[in-house]
Every structure is written in C-alpha cells, then in structure tokens.
C-alpha cells in the first residue's frame, strides 16, 4: 500500500471514530509501527490530525474544545481497562463510591460490577446504567440531575445541589488533562464546578487518567495535583514525570504490564 493510501485509511478512521491507535493501524495496514508513526507525524505536520500518545486524534487541542464520549472511547482502550482494574482493587465490599463522567470511569464502573454491596453516586447516565441491576438489592445507584454535556456528564446547579450533603468513601474522577502547574483541568466550565462538588463529597480522591492526558491543559483548572490522594495511570507515562507527580499526589499507581510497555 502506498503512503497516500495509508494516509487515507488513517484519516478515515479518525473522522469516523475521533481517534485511532497505532496498534490498530499496524494490524489494519500490515506495516510496521515505525511506518505508522511516521505517517501520523506527516499528517500532523499537515494539520490533518493531532498526534497523541499511542495514536492520532481529530484536529483540535483547543483548551475549550470538549470531545464527545464516542470519540474518546476509541482512544487508549487497553490502558483504560488496565487502569480500571487497578482502581477497582481500591474498593472494599460495601463501600460508598462516587464516579464522575468519562470513558475511563465507565471502565471503572464495569470493573466494579462484581463488588458486592456498593452504594454508588454518579453524574454519568452511562455509569448509572452500567451499575444499575434491578436484581441486586444490595447495590444502590444514585444519579444526580443536571444538564448533559458532550462528554455525557450531568452538570450545573442541579447536579451540585444533589451532591452537597453527600459523603462517600472514594471518588473515581476522570479528567481532561493533568499537569503539575495547571493541576486537573477540563474544557467545560460547568463540569469543573461539578467535579469540585464531587471532590468535596469524598473522603479520598482517586484520579483515573491514561498517560496521554499528562501535560494536557483544559480551559479551567478545578484542583491541584496535591488534592489527589491516588493517581492511577498506565505505564506509558513519561518516566521523567514520575518525580514531579509523586511530589504532589499521595500515591502514584501505574497499571498494566510490568515490561515497561503501555497497558
């Protein structure tokens, strides 16, 4: 397959799904990882895609741009599953937990379905659907009200009012980006306020974010890294970032294979 044909396949995948992984392109195109990365680099230089850790995404990157749930679901799938598995290990049976909206927290919800006796609070209709089981009378799922965002979060004053008097053991918080200077950030102003309300309701804050979000800064910061008790990410995180992060967060957990590869 010629270079321009490969470029067409990559662009089609990005347009259809909002992003594509290098590993998927290697399998689909039948070429080496180096070739795929070179193709993505060329398309990025031409302004046709955005180069991200592990693949390519639709052009954007503005601090106020909020990708949709479907677009984000196509990126870093294996890393998110590894992160979710590690995060679920932090939960004891019978605990009360909160989950923010997002594709990574949706994976955490899937990983928590086998935990008995949970009380779950969420501002995500998807998370609520994943954890609601009419046959399981030992699990309680509380869904906040609010206005729905492109990332499928319920936000605004109704959501914040529903969280104001609640107290949970753990919060699993997804973020648009995390950075030592900007802290935790999001492109949605209302979502930032709701995330603060979720954090205020939790005894422990666990941020779940794949390594491609390191250094990404959204329009609004809503908390510093020093407000994070546990950060669960994947082993693709730049090793140079470890000292910066561990100086601020309570605990850094790297999920996935121990051979140094990204989960």
CSV table of C-alpha atoms in Angstrom, one decimal:
chain,number,residue,atom,x,y,z
A,1,UNK,CA,0.0,0.0,0.0
A,2,UNK,CA,1.3,3.4,-1.0
A,3,UNK,CA,1.8,6.2,1.5
A,4,UNK,CA,-1.1,8.3,0.2
A,5,UNK,CA,-3.4,5.2,0.5
A,6,UNK,CA,-2.3,4.6,4.1
A,7,UNK,CA,-2.9,8.3,4.9
A,8,UNK,CA,-6.4,8.0,3.5
A,9,UNK,CA,-7.1,5.0,5.8
A,10,UNK,CA,-5.8,6.9,8.8
A,11,UNK,CA,-7.9,10.0,8.1
A,12,UNK,CA,-11.0,7.9,7.5
A,13,UNK,CA,-10.5,6.1,10.9
A,14,UNK,CA,-10.0,9.4,12.7
A,15,UNK,CA,-13.1,11.0,11.0
A,16,UNK,CA,-15.2,8.0,11.9
A,17,UNK,CA,-14.1,7.4,15.5
A,18,UNK,CA,-12.5,10.7,16.6
A,19,UNK,CA,-9.2,8.9,17.0
A,20,UNK,CA,-7.2,5.7,16.2
A,21,UNK,CA,-4.5,3.7,17.9
A,22,UNK,CA,-1.1,2.9,16.4
A,23,UNK,CA,-1.5,-0.8,17.2
A,24,UNK,CA,-4.8,-1.0,15.3
A,25,UNK,CA,-3.3,0.7,12.3
A,26,UNK,CA,-0.3,-1.7,12.3
A,27,UNK,CA,-2.8,-4.6,12.1
A,28,UNK,CA,-5.1,-3.0,9.6
A,29,UNK,CA,-2.4,-1.7,7.2
A,30,UNK,CA,0.1,-4.6,7.6
A,31,UNK,CA,3.1,-2.3,8.1
A,32,UNK,CA,5.5,-1.6,10.9
A,33,UNK,CA,4.8,0.6,13.9
A,34,UNK,CA,7.6,2.9,12.8
A,35,UNK,CA,5.8,3.4,9.4
A,36,UNK,CA,2.5,4.2,11.1
A,37,UNK,CA,4.1,6.7,13.4
A,38,UNK,CA,5.9,8.3,10.5
A,39,UNK,CA,2.5,8.5,8.6
A,40,UNK,CA,0.8,10.1,11.7
A,41,UNK,CA,3.7,12.5,12.0
A,42,UNK,CA,3.3,13.6,8.4
A,43,UNK,CA,-0.4,14.1,8.7
A,44,UNK,CA,0.1,16.0,12.0
A,45,UNK,CA,2.6,18.3,10.2
A,46,UNK,CA,0.0,19.0,7.5
A,47,UNK,CA,-2.6,19.9,10.2
A,48,UNK,CA,-4.9,16.9,9.3
A,49,UNK,CA,-4.7,15.1,12.6
A,50,UNK,CA,-3.5,15.7,16.1
A,51,UNK,CA,-0.7,13.4,17.3
A,52,UNK,CA,-1.4,11.9,20.8
A,53,UNK,CA,0.2,9.2,22.9
A,54,UNK,CA,-0.4,5.9,21.2
A,55,UNK,CA,-2.1,7.2,18.1
A,56,UNK,CA,-3.9,10.1,16.3
A,57,UNK,CA,-6.9,12.1,17.1
A,58,UNK,CA,-9.1,14.6,15.3
A,59,UNK,CA,-7.6,18.0,14.9
A,60,UNK,CA,-8.5,20.2,17.8
A,61,UNK,CA,-6.5,20.6,21.0
A,62,UNK,CA,-8.0,24.0,21.9
A,63,UNK,CA,-8.4,24.4,25.7
A,64,UNK,CA,-12.1,25.0,25.3
A,65,UNK,CA,-12.8,22.0,23.0
A,66,UNK,CA,-14.7,19.1,24.6
A,67,UNK,CA,-14.6,15.8,22.6
A,68,UNK,CA,-17.7,13.7,22.7
A,69,UNK,CA,-17.9,10.4,24.6
A,70,UNK,CA,-17.8,8.2,21.4
A,71,UNK,CA,-14.6,9.9,20.1
A,72,UNK,CA,-12.8,9.5,23.4
A,73,UNK,CA,-14.0,5.9,23.7
A,74,UNK,CA,-11.8,4.9,20.7
A,75,UNK,CA,-8.6,6.1,22.3
A,76,UNK,CA,-6.3,4.2,24.8
A,77,UNK,CA,-8.8,1.4,25.2
A,78,UNK,CA,-6.4,-1.2,26.7
A,79,UNK,CA,-4.8,1.4,29.0
A,80,UNK,CA,-8.2,2.4,30.3
A,81,UNK,CA,-9.1,-1.2,31.1
A,82,UNK,CA,-5.9,-1.7,33.0
A,83,UNK,CA,-6.4,1.5,34.9
A,84,UNK,CA,-10.0,0.4,35.8
A,85,UNK,CA,-8.8,-3.0,37.0
A,86,UNK,CA,-6.2,-1.3,39.3
A,87,UNK,CA,-8.7,1.3,40.5
A,88,UNK,CA,-11.3,-1.4,41.4
A,89,UNK,CA,-8.7,-3.0,43.7
A,90,UNK,CA,-9.0,0.1,46.0
A,91,UNK,CA,-12.7,-0.6,46.7
A,92,UNK,CA,-13.8,-2.7,49.6
A,93,UNK,CA,-17.2,-4.6,49.5
A,94,UNK,CA,-19.9,-2.4,51.0
A,95,UNK,CA,-18.1,0.9,50.3
A,96,UNK,CA,-19.7,4.1,49.1
A,97,UNK,CA,-18.1,5.4,45.9
A,98,UNK,CA,-18.7,8.2,43.5
A,99,UNK,CA,-17.8,8.2,39.8
A,100,UNK,CA,-17.5,11.2,37.6
A,101,UNK,CA,-18.5,11.0,33.9
A,102,UNK,CA,-16.0,9.9,31.3
A,103,UNK,CA,-14.8,6.9,29.3
A,104,UNK,CA,-12.2,5.8,31.9
A,105,UNK,CA,-14.7,6.0,34.8
A,106,UNK,CA,-17.1,4.0,32.6
A,107,UNK,CA,-14.4,1.2,32.5
A,108,UNK,CA,-14.1,1.5,36.3
A,109,UNK,CA,-17.9,1.0,36.6
A,110,UNK,CA,-17.6,-2.2,34.6
A,111,UNK,CA,-14.8,-3.4,36.9
A,112,UNK,CA,-16.9,-2.6,40.0
A,113,UNK,CA,-19.9,-4.7,38.9
A,114,UNK,CA,-18.5,-7.7,40.8
A,115,UNK,CA,-18.0,-5.8,44.1
A,116,UNK,CA,-20.9,-6.6,46.5
A,117,UNK,CA,-23.0,-4.1,48.5
A,118,UNK,CA,-21.8,-0.9,46.9
A,119,UNK,CA,-23.5,2.5,47.2
A,120,UNK,CA,-22.7,4.4,44.0
A,121,UNK,CA,-23.1,8.1,43.3
A,122,UNK,CA,-22.6,9.4,39.8
A,123,UNK,CA,-23.3,12.3,37.5
A,124,UNK,CA,-23.0,10.0,34.5
A,125,UNK,CA,-26.0,8.3,33.0
A,126,UNK,CA,-23.7,5.7,31.3
A,127,UNK,CA,-22.1,4.8,34.6
A,128,UNK,CA,-25.5,4.5,36.3
A,129,UNK,CA,-26.7,2.2,33.5
A,130,UNK,CA,-23.6,0.0,33.9
A,131,UNK,CA,-24.0,-0.4,37.6
A,132,UNK,CA,-27.8,-0.5,37.9
A,133,UNK,CA,-29.1,-4.0,38.4
A,134,UNK,CA,-32.8,-4.4,39.4
A,135,UNK,CA,-32.0,-7.9,40.7
A,136,UNK,CA,-29.2,-6.7,43.0
A,137,UNK,CA,-31.0,-5.2,46.0
A,138,UNK,CA,-27.7,-4.8,47.9
A,139,UNK,CA,-26.4,-2.2,45.4
A,140,UNK,CA,-27.7,1.4,45.4
A,141,UNK,CA,-27.1,3.7,42.5
A,142,UNK,CA,-27.7,7.4,42.9
A,143,UNK,CA,-27.8,9.5,39.7
A,144,UNK,CA,-27.6,13.3,40.1
A,145,UNK,CA,-29.7,15.6,37.9
A,146,UNK,CA,-28.3,18.3,35.8
A,147,UNK,CA,-27.7,19.4,32.2
A,148,UNK,CA,-26.0,16.8,29.9
A,149,UNK,CA,-22.6,17.8,28.3
A,150,UNK,CA,-20.9,16.3,25.1
A,151,UNK,CA,-18.8,14.1,27.4
A,152,UNK,CA,-22.1,12.7,28.9
A,153,UNK,CA,-21.8,14.4,32.3
A,154,UNK,CA,-24.7,15.9,34.2
A,155,UNK,CA,-23.6,19.3,35.4
A,156,UNK,CA,-24.8,22.6,36.7
A,157,UNK,CA,-26.6,23.8,39.8
A,158,UNK,CA,-29.0,20.8,40.0
A,159,UNK,CA,-26.1,18.4,39.9
A,160,UNK,CA,-24.2,20.4,42.6
A,161,UNK,CA,-27.2,20.6,44.8
A,162,UNK,CA,-27.6,16.8,44.7
A,163,UNK,CA,-24.0,16.3,45.8
A,164,UNK,CA,-23.9,19.0,48.5
A,165,UNK,CA,-24.9,16.8,51.5
A,166,UNK,CA,-23.4,13.5,50.4
A,167,UNK,CA,-20.4,11.8,51.8
A,168,UNK,CA,-18.6,8.9,50.1
A,169,UNK,CA,-15.6,6.8,50.9
A,170,UNK,CA,-14.0,7.1,47.4
A,171,UNK,CA,-14.3,9.3,44.3
A,172,UNK,CA,-13.1,8.0,41.0
A,173,UNK,CA,-12.5,11.1,38.9
A,174,UNK,CA,-11.8,11.3,35.2
A,175,UNK,CA,-10.1,14.4,33.8
A,176,UNK,CA,-9.4,16.0,30.5
A,177,UNK,CA,-5.8,16.7,31.5
A,178,UNK,CA,-3.4,16.6,34.4
A,179,UNK,CA,-0.3,18.8,34.8
A,180,UNK,CA,2.0,19.9,37.6
A,181,UNK,CA,1.3,23.6,37.0
A,182,UNK,CA,-2.3,23.5,35.9
A,183,UNK,CA,-3.4,20.6,38.0
A,184,UNK,CA,-6.6,18.9,37.0
A,185,UNK,CA,-8.5,20.6,34.2
A,186,UNK,CA,-11.5,20.4,31.8
A,187,UNK,CA,-12.7,22.4,28.8
A,188,UNK,CA,-16.2,22.7,30.3
A,189,UNK,CA,-16.8,25.4,32.9
A,190,UNK,CA,-19.9,23.8,34.4
A,191,UNK,CA,-18.2,20.4,34.6
A,192,UNK,CA,-15.3,21.9,36.5
A,193,UNK,CA,-17.8,23.1,39.2
A,194,UNK,CA,-19.5,19.7,39.4
A,195,UNK,CA,-16.1,18.0,39.7
A,196,UNK,CA,-15.3,20.2,42.6
A,197,UNK,CA,-18.6,19.2,44.3
A,198,UNK,CA,-17.7,15.5,43.7
A,199,UNK,CA,-14.3,16.0,45.3
A,200,UNK,CA,-15.8,17.8,48.3
A,201,UNK,CA,-18.1,14.8,48.9
A,202,UNK,CA,-15.3,12.3,49.0
A,203,UNK,CA,-13.0,11.2,51.8
A,204,UNK,CA,-10.4,10.0,49.2
A,205,UNK,CA,-10.0,11.3,45.7
A,206,UNK,CA,-8.7,8.8,43.1
A,207,UNK,CA,-7.9,10.3,39.6
A,208,UNK,CA,-8.1,7.8,36.8
A,209,UNK,CA,-6.4,9.1,33.6
A,210,UNK,CA,-4.4,7.4,30.9
A,211,UNK,CA,-0.9,8.8,30.2
A,212,UNK,CA,-1.9,10.6,27.0
A,213,UNK,CA,-3.6,13.2,29.3
A,214,UNK,CA,-0.3,14.1,31.0
A,215,UNK,CA,0.6,17.7,30.2
A,216,UNK,CA,-2.9,18.4,28.6
A,217,UNK,CA,-4.4,21.7,29.9
A,218,UNK,CA,-8.1,22.4,29.5
A,219,UNK,CA,-9.8,25.8,29.7
A,220,UNK,CA,-10.4,25.6,33.5
A,221,UNK,CA,-8.4,24.1,36.3
A,222,UNK,CA,-10.5,22.9,39.1
A,223,UNK,CA,-8.0,21.4,41.5
A,224,UNK,CA,-4.2,21.0,42.1
A,225,UNK,CA,-2.5,17.6,42.0
A,226,UNK,CA,-1.9,18.0,45.7
A,227,UNK,CA,-5.7,17.4,46.1
A,228,UNK,CA,-5.3,13.9,44.7
A,229,UNK,CA,-4.9,11.0,47.1
A,230,UNK,CA,-4.3,8.4,44.4
A,231,UNK,CA,-3.5,8.9,40.7
A,232,UNK,CA,-4.0,5.7,38.6
A,233,UNK,CA,-2.5,5.9,35.1
A,234,UNK,CA,-0.7,3.5,32.8
A,235,UNK,CA,2.9,2.6,32.3
A,236,UNK,CA,3.1,4.7,29.2
A,237,UNK,CA,3.6,7.7,31.4
A,238,UNK,CA,6.8,9.5,30.7
A,239,UNK,CA,9.3,8.3,33.3
A,240,UNK,CA,10.5,11.9,33.7
A,241,UNK,CA,7.1,12.9,35.0
A,242,UNK,CA,7.2,10.4,37.9
A,243,UNK,CA,9.2,12.6,40.3
A,244,UNK,CA,7.1,15.7,39.6
A,245,UNK,CA,3.8,13.8,40.1
A,246,UNK,CA,4.9,11.8,43.2
A,247,UNK,CA,6.0,15.0,44.9
A,248,UNK,CA,2.4,16.3,44.7
A,249,UNK,CA,-0.1,13.3,44.8
A,250,UNK,CA,-0.5,11.0,47.7
A,251,UNK,CA,0.2,7.8,45.7
A,252,UNK,CA,1.0,7.1,42.0
A,253,UNK,CA,-0.2,3.7,40.7
A,254,UNK,CA,1.0,2.5,37.3
A,255,UNK,CA,-1.4,0.0,35.7
A,256,UNK,CA,-0.6,-2.6,33.1
A,257,UNK,CA,2.2,-4.9,32.1
A,258,UNK,CA,5.5,-4.7,34.1
A,259,UNK,CA,7.7,-4.8,31.0
A,260,UNK,CA,7.6,-1.1,30.6
A,261,UNK,CA,5.1,-1.1,27.7
A,262,UNK,CA,1.8,0.9,27.7
A,263,UNK,CA,-1.2,-1.0,29.0
